[in-house]
PDB file of C-alpha atoms in Angstrom:
ATOM      1  CA  GLY M1472     -73.603 -29.245 135.118  1.00 87.00           C
ATOM      2  CA  LYS M1473     -73.728 -28.609 131.435  1.00 89.00           C
ATOM      3  CA  PHE M1474     -71.056 -30.772 130.420  1.00 91.00           C
ATOM      4  CA  TYR M1475     -72.353 -33.909 131.562  1.00 93.00           C
ATOM      5  CA  SER M1476     -72.726 -36.601 128.507  1.00 92.00           C
ATOM      6  CA  CYS M1477     -73.473 -40.303 127.991  1.00 92.00           C
ATOM      7  CA  THR M1478     -70.563 -42.857 127.551  1.00 90.00           C
ATOM      8  CA  ASP M1479     -72.777 -43.772 124.604  1.00 89.00           C
ATOM      9  CA  PRO M1480     -72.291 -41.097 121.902  1.00 87.00           C
ATOM     10  CA  THR M1481     -76.057 -42.019 120.711  1.00 88.00           C
ATOM     11  CA  LYS M1482     -77.700 -41.179 123.724  1.00 89.00           C
ATOM     12  CA  VAL M1483     -77.929 -37.282 124.567  1.00 89.00           C
ATOM     13  CA  THR M1484     -80.040 -37.165 127.800  1.00 90.00           C
ATOM     14  CA  ALA M1485     -79.661 -38.892 131.218  1.00 90.00           C
ATOM     15  CA  GLU M1486     -83.088 -40.598 130.719  1.00 91.00           C
ATOM     16  CA  GLU M1487     -81.711 -42.229 127.567  1.00 90.00           C
ATOM     17  CA  CYS M1488     -78.360 -43.146 128.978  1.00 91.00           C
ATOM     18  CA  GLN M1489     -79.484 -46.531 130.473  1.00 90.00           C
ATOM     19  CA  GLY M1490     -78.707 -50.086 129.897  1.00 91.00           C
ATOM     20  CA  TYR M1491     -75.994 -51.480 127.914  1.00 89.00           C
ATOM     21  CA  TYR M1492     -74.392 -50.699 124.407  1.00 88.00           C
ATOM     22  CA  LEU M1493     -71.315 -52.030 122.116  1.00 86.00           C
ATOM     23  CA  LYS M1494     -68.336 -50.048 122.748  1.00 84.00           C
ATOM     24  CA  HIS M1495     -65.749 -49.857 120.362  1.00 76.00           C
ATOM     25  CA  VAL M1496     -62.395 -50.931 121.676  1.00 73.00           C
ATOM     26  CA  GLU M1497     -58.930 -50.117 119.816  1.00 68.00           C
ATOM     27  CA  ASN M1498     -55.948 -52.191 120.111  1.00 60.00           C
ATOM     28  CA  SER M1499     -57.875 -55.348 121.107  1.00 57.00           C
ATOM     29  CA  LEU M1500     -58.617 -58.720 119.988  1.00 61.00           C
ATOM     30  CA  GLN M1501     -62.240 -57.841 119.982  1.00 64.00           C
ATOM     31  CA  ASP M1502     -63.511 -54.790 117.752  1.00 73.00           C
ATOM     32  CA  THR M1503     -66.618 -54.249 120.365  1.00 79.00           C
ATOM     33  CA  VAL M1504     -67.291 -55.037 123.806  1.00 84.00           C
ATOM     34  CA  LEU M1505     -70.546 -54.807 126.016  1.00 86.00           C
ATOM     35  CA  ALA M1506     -70.279 -51.742 128.338  1.00 88.00           C
ATOM     36  CA  LYS M1507     -72.773 -50.197 130.572  1.00 91.00           C
ATOM     37  CA  ARG M1508     -74.013 -46.597 129.784  1.00 91.00           C
ATOM     38  CA  GLU M1509     -72.948 -44.040 132.345  1.00 92.00           C
ATOM     39  CA  TRP M1510     -73.953 -40.319 132.626  1.00 93.00           C
ATOM     40  CA  MET M1511     -70.691 -38.655 133.334  1.00 93.00           C
ATOM     41  CA  ASN M1512     -69.155 -35.397 133.793  1.00 93.00           C
ATOM     42  CA  SER M1513     -66.327 -33.891 131.619  1.00 90.00           C
ATOM     43  CA  ASP M1514     -62.829 -33.742 133.451  1.00 86.00           C
ATOM     44  CA  PHE M1515     -62.969 -29.913 132.549  1.00 87.00           C
ATOM     45  CA  ASN M1516     -66.202 -27.971 133.132  1.00 91.00           C
ATOM     46  CA  PHE M1517     -67.334 -24.954 134.787  1.00 93.00           C
ATOM     47  CA  ASP M1518     -69.446 -26.103 137.735  1.00 93.00           C
ATOM     48  CA  ASN M1519     -67.561 -23.780 140.052  1.00 92.00           C
ATOM     49  CA  VAL M1520     -64.919 -21.087 139.879  1.00 94.00           C
ATOM     50  CA  LEU M1521     -61.907 -23.667 140.816  1.00 93.00           C
ATOM     51  CA  TYR M1522     -62.915 -26.194 137.826  1.00 92.00           C
ATOM     52  CA  GLY M1523     -63.500 -23.040 135.363  1.00 92.00           C
ATOM     53  CA  MET M1524     -59.891 -21.751 136.111  1.00 92.00           C
ATOM     54  CA  LEU M1525     -58.774 -25.164 135.412  1.00 89.00           C
ATOM     55  CA  ALA M1526     -60.800 -25.555 132.353  1.00 88.00           C
ATOM     56  CA  LEU M1527     -59.484 -22.097 131.003  1.00 90.00           C
ATOM     57  CA  PHE M1528     -55.877 -22.801 131.727  1.00 88.00           C
ATOM     58  CA  THR M1529     -56.174 -26.174 129.895  1.00 85.00           C
ATOM     59  CA  VAL M1530     -57.546 -24.666 126.926  1.00 84.00           C
ATOM     60  CA  SER M1531     -55.120 -22.026 126.902  1.00 84.00           C
ATOM     61  CA  THR M1532     -51.803 -23.867 127.405  1.00 82.00           C
ATOM     62  CA  PHE M1533     -52.862 -27.246 125.772  1.00 74.00           C
ATOM     63  CA  GLU M1534     -51.702 -28.549 129.167  1.00 68.00           C
ATOM     64  CA  GLY M1535     -53.104 -32.048 129.704  1.00 66.00           C
ATOM     65  CA  TRP M1536     -54.602 -32.115 126.117  1.00 64.00           C
ATOM     66  CA  PRO M1537     -55.953 -35.419 124.901  1.00 60.00           C
ATOM     67  CA  LYS M1538     -54.306 -37.373 122.061  1.00 68.00           C
ATOM     68  CA  CYS M1539     -55.180 -35.568 118.655  1.00 69.00           C
ATOM     69  CA  TYR M1540     -58.145 -36.518 116.567  1.00 74.00           C
ATOM     70  CA  ILE M1541     -57.159 -38.026 113.412  1.00 83.00           C
ATOM     71  CA  PRO M1542     -60.169 -37.940 110.490  1.00 84.00           C
ATOM     72  CA  LYS M1543     -61.533 -41.032 108.582  1.00 85.00           C
ATOM     73  CA  ASN M1544     -62.129 -39.209 105.577  1.00 88.00           C
ATOM     74  CA  PRO M1545     -59.524 -39.206 103.048  1.00 88.00           C
ATOM     75  CA  TYR M1546     -59.965 -35.509 101.859  1.00 91.00           C
ATOM     76  CA  GLN M1547     -60.144 -34.364 105.775  1.00 91.00           C
ATOM     77  CA  TYR M1548     -57.042 -36.523 106.383  1.00 91.00           C
ATOM     78  CA  ARG M1549     -55.082 -34.543 103.670  1.00 92.00           C
ATOM     79  CA  VAL M1550     -56.199 -31.281 105.377  1.00 92.00           C
ATOM     80  CA  TRP M1551     -55.311 -32.252 108.762  1.00 90.00           C
ATOM     81  CA  TYR M1552     -52.042 -33.854 107.713  1.00 91.00           C
ATOM     82  CA  ILE M1553     -50.835 -30.591 106.358  1.00 92.00           C
ATOM     83  CA  VAL M1554     -52.237 -28.309 108.979  1.00 90.00           C
ATOM     84  CA  THR M1555     -50.627 -30.346 111.687  1.00 87.00           C
ATOM     85  CA  SER M1556     -47.135 -30.738 110.087  1.00 89.00           C
ATOM     86  CA  CYS M1557     -44.031 -28.720 111.509  1.00 90.00           C
ATOM     87  CA  TYR M1558     -43.657 -26.994 107.826  1.00 92.00           C
ATOM     88  CA  PHE M1559     -47.028 -25.604 108.403  1.00 93.00           C
ATOM     89  CA  GLU M1560     -46.171 -24.187 111.755  1.00 91.00           C
ATOM     90  CA  TYR M1561     -43.118 -22.597 110.338  1.00 94.00           C
ATOM     91  CA  LEU M1562     -45.163 -21.052 107.427  1.00 94.00           C
ATOM     92  CA  MET M1563     -47.577 -19.512 110.046  1.00 94.00           C
ATOM     93  CA  PHE M1564     -44.664 -18.155 112.151  1.00 94.00           C
ATOM     94  CA  PHE M1565     -42.999 -16.637 109.113  1.00 96.00           C
ATOM     95  CA  LEU M1566     -46.406 -14.929 107.911  1.00 95.00           C
ATOM     96  CA  ILE M1567     -46.707 -13.659 111.498  1.00 94.00           C
ATOM     97  CA  MET M1568     -43.600 -12.007 111.461  1.00 95.00           C
ATOM     98  CA  LEU M1569     -44.082 -10.792 107.975  1.00 95.00           C
ATOM     99  CA  ASN M1570     -47.204  -9.284 108.916  1.00 94.00           C
ATOM    100  CA  THR M1571     -45.538  -7.481 112.117  1.00 93.00           C
ATOM    101  CA  LEU M1572     -42.785  -6.337 109.712  1.00 92.00           C
ATOM    102  CA  CYS M1573     -45.158  -4.761 107.392  1.00 91.00           C
ATOM    103  CA  LEU M1574     -46.969  -3.075 109.994  1.00 91.00           C
ATOM    104  CA  GLY M1575     -43.743  -1.728 111.565  1.00 88.00           C
ATOM    105  CA  MET M1576     -42.744  -0.522 108.187  1.00 87.00           C
ATOM    106  CA  GLN M1577     -45.944   1.292 107.479  1.00 86.00           C
ATOM    107  CA  GLY M1578     -45.329   3.346 110.811  1.00 81.00           C
ATOM    108  CA  TYR M1579     -41.664   3.528 110.166  1.00 86.00           C
ATOM    109  CA  PHE M1580     -41.645   4.864 106.781  1.00 86.00           C
ATOM    110  CA  GLY M1581     -44.167   7.299 107.494  1.00 85.00           C
ATOM    111  CA  ASP M1582     -41.866   9.619 109.018  1.00 83.00           C
ATOM    112  CA  PRO M1583     -39.447  11.326 106.401  1.00 82.00           C
ATOM    113  CA  TRP M1584     -36.647  11.499 108.978  1.00 77.00           C
ATOM    114  CA  ASN M1585     -36.739   7.790 109.476  1.00 83.00           C
ATOM    115  CA  VAL M1586     -36.495   7.280 105.656  1.00 84.00           C
ATOM    116  CA  PHE M1587     -33.449   9.742 105.610  1.00 77.00           C
ATOM    117  CA  ASP M1588     -32.167   7.377 108.432  1.00 78.00           C
ATOM    118  CA  PHE M1589     -32.856   4.086 106.363  1.00 83.00           C
ATOM    119  CA  ILE M1590     -31.184   5.442 103.276  1.00 80.00           C
ATOM    120  CA  ILE M1591     -27.850   6.452 105.361  1.00 75.00           C
ATOM    121  CA  VAL M1592     -27.663   2.796 106.921  1.00 78.00           C
ATOM    122  CA  ILE M1593     -28.105   1.107 103.566  1.00 79.00           C
ATOM    123  CA  GLY M1594     -25.429   3.322 102.228  1.00 72.00           C
ATOM    124  CA  SER M1595     -23.167   2.204 105.096  1.00 73.00           C
ATOM    125  CA  VAL M1596     -23.814  -1.342 104.712  1.00 77.00           C
ATOM    126  CA  VAL M1597     -23.225  -1.429 100.805  1.00 75.00           C
ATOM    127  CA  ASP M1598     -19.868   0.630 101.668  1.00 70.00           C
ATOM    128  CA  VAL M1599     -19.001  -2.008 104.200  1.00 73.00           C
ATOM    129  CA  ILE M1600     -19.572  -4.880 101.752  1.00 78.00           C
ATOM    130  CA  LEU M1601     -18.118  -3.373  98.845  1.00 71.00           C
ATOM    131  CA  SER M1602     -14.837  -2.804 101.082  1.00 70.00           C
ATOM    132  CA  GLU M1603     -14.797  -6.411 102.018  1.00 74.00           C
ATOM    133  CA  VAL M1604     -14.953  -7.615  98.539  1.00 72.00           C
ATOM    134  CA  ASP M1605     -12.475  -5.009  97.570  1.00 59.00           C
ATOM    135  CA  ALA M1606     -14.713  -3.361  94.642  1.00 52.00           C
ATOM    136  CA  SER M1607     -13.286  -0.823  92.438  1.00 54.00           C
ATOM    137  CA  GLU M1608     -11.822   2.407  93.431  1.00 54.00           C
ATOM    138  CA  ASN M1609     -14.729   4.518  92.178  1.00 52.00           C
ATOM    139  CA  ALA M1610     -17.680   2.760  93.624  1.00 48.00           C
ATOM    140  CA  THR M1611     -15.791   2.866  96.996  1.00 46.00           C
ATOM    141  CA  VAL M1612     -15.251   6.530  96.849  1.00 49.00           C
ATOM    142  CA  SER M1613     -18.898   7.262  95.766  1.00 51.00           C
ATOM    143  CA  ILE M1614     -20.156   5.191  98.685  1.00 50.00           C
ATOM    144  CA  THR M1615     -17.849   6.634 101.164  1.00 52.00           C
ATOM    145  CA  PHE M1616     -18.684   9.740 100.252  1.00 58.00           C
ATOM    146  CA  PHE M1617     -22.276   8.990 101.237  1.00 55.00           C
ATOM    147  CA  ARG M1618     -21.295   8.686 104.677  1.00 57.00           C
ATOM    148  CA  LEU M1619     -21.169  12.587 104.789  1.00 60.00           C
ATOM    149  CA  PHE M1620     -24.685  12.556 105.168  1.00 58.00           C
ATOM    150  CA  ARG M1621     -24.780  11.171 108.654  1.00 59.00           C
ATOM    151  CA  VAL M1622     -23.841  14.513 109.653  1.00 59.00           C
ATOM    152  CA  MET M1623     -27.396  15.427 108.681  1.00 59.00           C
ATOM    153  CA  ARG M1624     -28.686  13.474 111.680  1.00 61.00           C
ATOM    154  CA  LEU M1625     -27.799  16.486 113.786  1.00 62.00           C
ATOM    155  CA  VAL M1626     -30.303  18.439 111.948  1.00 62.00           C
ATOM    156  CA  LYS M1627     -32.863  15.965 113.043  1.00 62.00           C
ATOM    157  CA  LEU M1628     -31.682  16.179 116.480  1.00 64.00           C
ATOM    158  CA  LEU M1629     -31.762  20.030 116.684  1.00 61.00           C
ATOM    159  CA  ASN M1630     -35.315  20.156 115.021  1.00 60.00           C
ATOM    160  CA  ARG M1631     -36.656  17.614 117.847  1.00 61.00           C
ATOM    161  CA  SER M1632     -34.703  18.995 120.855  1.00 62.00           C
ATOM    162  CA  GLU M1633     -36.138  22.512 122.095  1.00 62.00           C
ATOM    163  CA  GLY M1634     -33.219  22.611 124.664  1.00 61.00           C
ATOM    164  CA  ILE M1635     -30.616  22.471 122.251  1.00 59.00           C
ATOM    165  CA  ARG M1636     -32.285  24.976 119.892  1.00 59.00           C
ATOM    166  CA  ASN M1637     -32.306  27.538 122.907  1.00 62.00           C
ATOM    167  CA  LEU M1638     -28.576  26.799 123.701  1.00 57.00           C
ATOM    168  CA  LEU M1639     -27.595  27.559 120.163  1.00 57.00           C
ATOM    169  CA  ALA M1640     -29.729  30.861 120.104  1.00 59.00           C
ATOM    170  CA  PHE M1641     -27.650  33.908 120.122  1.00 54.00           C
ATOM    171  CA  ASP M1642     -28.517  35.340 123.360  1.00 55.00           C
ATOM    172  CA  GLN M1643     -28.393  32.053 124.899  1.00 57.00           C
ATOM    173  CA  SER M1644     -24.814  31.659 123.376  1.00 60.00           C
ATOM    174  CA  VAL M1645     -23.734  35.013 124.848  1.00 63.00           C
ATOM    175  CA  PHE M1646     -24.706  33.872 128.254  1.00 63.00           C
ATOM    176  CA  CYS M1647     -23.054  30.655 127.779  1.00 65.00           C
ATOM    177  CA  LEU M1648     -19.833  32.299 126.850  1.00 70.00           C
ATOM    178  CA  GLN M1649     -19.876  34.301 129.970  1.00 74.00           C
ATOM    179  CA  ALA M1650     -19.983  31.411 132.362  1.00 74.00           C
ATOM    180  CA  LEU M1651     -17.409  29.525 130.085  1.00 78.00           C
ATOM    181  CA  PRO M1652     -14.219  30.527 132.383  1.00 81.00           C
ATOM    182  CA  HIS M1653     -15.984  29.444 135.655  1.00 82.00           C
ATOM    183  CA  VAL M1654     -16.739  25.871 134.002  1.00 80.00           C
ATOM    184  CA  ALA M1655     -13.190  25.803 132.552  1.00 83.00           C
ATOM    185  CA  LEU M1656     -11.820  26.905 136.005  1.00 85.00           C
ATOM    186  CA  LEU M1657     -13.983  24.031 137.796  1.00 85.00           C
ATOM    187  CA  ILE M1658     -12.690  21.476 135.377  1.00 86.00           C
ATOM    188  CA  VAL M1659      -8.982  22.425 135.933  1.00 86.00           C
ATOM    189  CA  MET M1660      -9.606  22.297 139.609  1.00 87.00           C
ATOM    190  CA  LEU M1661     -11.155  18.712 139.249  1.00 85.00           C
ATOM    191  CA  PHE M1662      -8.202  17.581 137.156  1.00 86.00           C
ATOM    192  CA  PHE M1663      -5.819  18.907 139.876  1.00 86.00           C
ATOM    193  CA  ILE M1664      -7.431  17.266 142.772  1.00 85.00           C
ATOM    194  CA  TYR M1665      -7.416  14.079 140.684  1.00 84.00           C
ATOM    195  CA  ALA M1666      -3.806  14.459 139.831  1.00 85.00           C
ATOM    196  CA  VAL M1667      -2.915  14.874 143.854  1.00 83.00           C
ATOM    197  CA  ILE M1668      -4.791  11.834 144.666  1.00 84.00           C
ATOM    198  CA  GLY M1669      -3.133   9.939 141.999  1.00 82.00           C
ATOM    199  CA  MET M1670       0.318  11.136 142.993  1.00 84.00           C
ATOM    200  CA  GLN M1671      -0.425  10.355 146.631  1.00 82.00           C
ATOM    201  CA  ILE M1672      -1.704   6.852 145.794  1.00 83.00           C
ATOM    202  CA  LEU M1673       1.798   6.345 143.499  1.00 82.00           C
ATOM    203  CA  ASN M1674       3.873   7.593 146.190  1.00 76.00           C
ATOM    204  CA  LEU M1675       2.133   5.097 148.727  1.00 81.00           C
ATOM    205  CA  PHE M1676       2.823   2.026 146.243  1.00 78.00           C
ATOM    206  CA  VAL M1677       6.439   3.181 145.675  1.00 78.00           C
ATOM    207  CA  ALA M1678       7.117   3.552 149.629  1.00 77.00           C
ATOM    208  CA  VAL M1679       5.948   0.001 150.160  1.00 78.00           C
ATOM    209  CA  ILE M1680       8.007  -1.328 147.193  1.00 76.00           C
ATOM    210  CA  MET M1681      11.021   0.232 148.313  1.00 76.00           C
ATOM    211  CA  ASP M1682      10.337  -0.742 151.963  1.00 75.00           C
ATOM    212  CA  ASN M1683      10.322  -4.318 151.038  1.00 73.00           C
ATOM    213  CA  PHE M1684      13.281  -3.964 148.699  1.00 69.00           C
ATOM    214  CA  ASP M1685      15.232  -2.731 151.538  1.00 67.00           C
ATOM    215  CA  TYR M1686      14.054  -5.329 153.810  1.00 66.00           C
ATOM    216  CA  LEU M1687      14.960  -7.911 151.331  1.00 64.00           C
ATOM    217  CA  THR M1688      18.570  -6.441 150.568  1.00 64.00           C
ATOM    218  CA  ARG M1689      19.422  -5.849 154.079  1.00 65.00           C
ATOM    219  CA  ASP M1690      20.278  -9.565 154.525  1.00 61.00           C
ATOM    220  CA  TRP M1691      22.009 -10.792 151.681  1.00 59.00           C
ATOM    221  CA  SER M1692      20.904 -14.470 152.736  1.00 59.00           C
ATOM    222  CA  LEU M1693      17.548 -13.368 151.522  1.00 59.00           C
ATOM    223  CA  LEU M1694      18.252 -11.557 148.284  1.00 60.00           C
ATOM    224  CA  GLY M1695      21.925 -11.662 147.204  1.00 64.00           C
ATOM    225  CA  PRO M1696      24.158 -11.493 143.717  1.00 66.00           C
ATOM    226  CA  HIS M1697      23.667 -15.153 143.239  1.00 69.00           C
ATOM    227  CA  HIS M1698      19.911 -14.202 142.624  1.00 73.00           C
ATOM    228  CA  LEU M1699      20.670 -11.870 139.885  1.00 76.00           C
ATOM    229  CA  ASP M1700      22.615 -14.609 138.108  1.00 78.00           C
ATOM    230  CA  GLU M1701      19.541 -17.229 138.503  1.00 79.00           C
ATOM    231  CA  PHE M1702      17.281 -14.384 137.152  1.00 78.00           C
ATOM    232  CA  LYS M1703      19.145 -13.755 134.369  1.00 81.00           C
ATOM    233  CA  LYS M1704      19.334 -17.465 133.393  1.00 83.00           C
ATOM    234  CA  ILE M1705      15.477 -17.874 133.830  1.00 83.00           C
ATOM    235  CA  TRP M1706      14.895 -14.702 131.898  1.00 81.00           C
ATOM    236  CA  ALA M1707      17.047 -16.001 129.019  1.00 84.00           C
ATOM    237  CA  GLU M1708      14.831 -19.284 128.966  1.00 85.00           C
ATOM    238  CA  TYR M1709      11.799 -17.271 128.507  1.00 81.00           C
ATOM    239  CA  ASP M1710      12.751 -14.227 126.693  1.00 81.00           C
ATOM    240  CA  PRO M1711      16.032 -15.073 124.733  1.00 80.00           C
ATOM    241  CA  GLU M1712      15.656 -11.825 122.533  1.00 79.00           C
ATOM    242  CA  ALA M1713      15.211  -9.699 125.699  1.00 70.00           C
ATOM    243  CA  THR M1714      12.052  -8.384 124.057  1.00 68.00           C
TER     244      THR M1714
END
């Protein structure tokens, strides 16, 4: 019940909201009309949970928001015109993205490995650009040489992965070498199994093709020598060079 108000803005209590007042009317032949004062509740209020949720939804999404207020003061109007323009909205969006980028760069460049990756990526981009514009040979060689630093990413990987470091340890390497023949034998066996399966499938297709060919050539009325001449004629039309 806190959002009740009088239709006459000059009256602030229910006791004062009595009688009639001159109401300003826009887009009318008369500027003012005589209207009765009424003590009315706002369309969006917090009288109960349902109305409260509806009011919060309207405020957060601007759903059903009324026609916007235009100030009469010329100085306020200039400020209002600037902040409601689409260019101001684009500027705010750009500043938000710039702020997000700056915050991300502070965390990203705090790690030396990220700085190292950034330098490698920049060098690669410069190399691609110089290759596209066909720059001088010396510049291309120097940038291409910079690609070798990509191998240093392996150092970053080894530095952060404890499992890979253990695999590359000497004692672990000896243990892995002992199991290498068994792994190689398993791979060879898998290749052999897939090769046998592939040959069986291929033989099946060949058998089906040969059976169909035998069926078609069994009776020369279905496929005879005259069909070969017709085939050569059509082939010559679509592929004269026999490519």
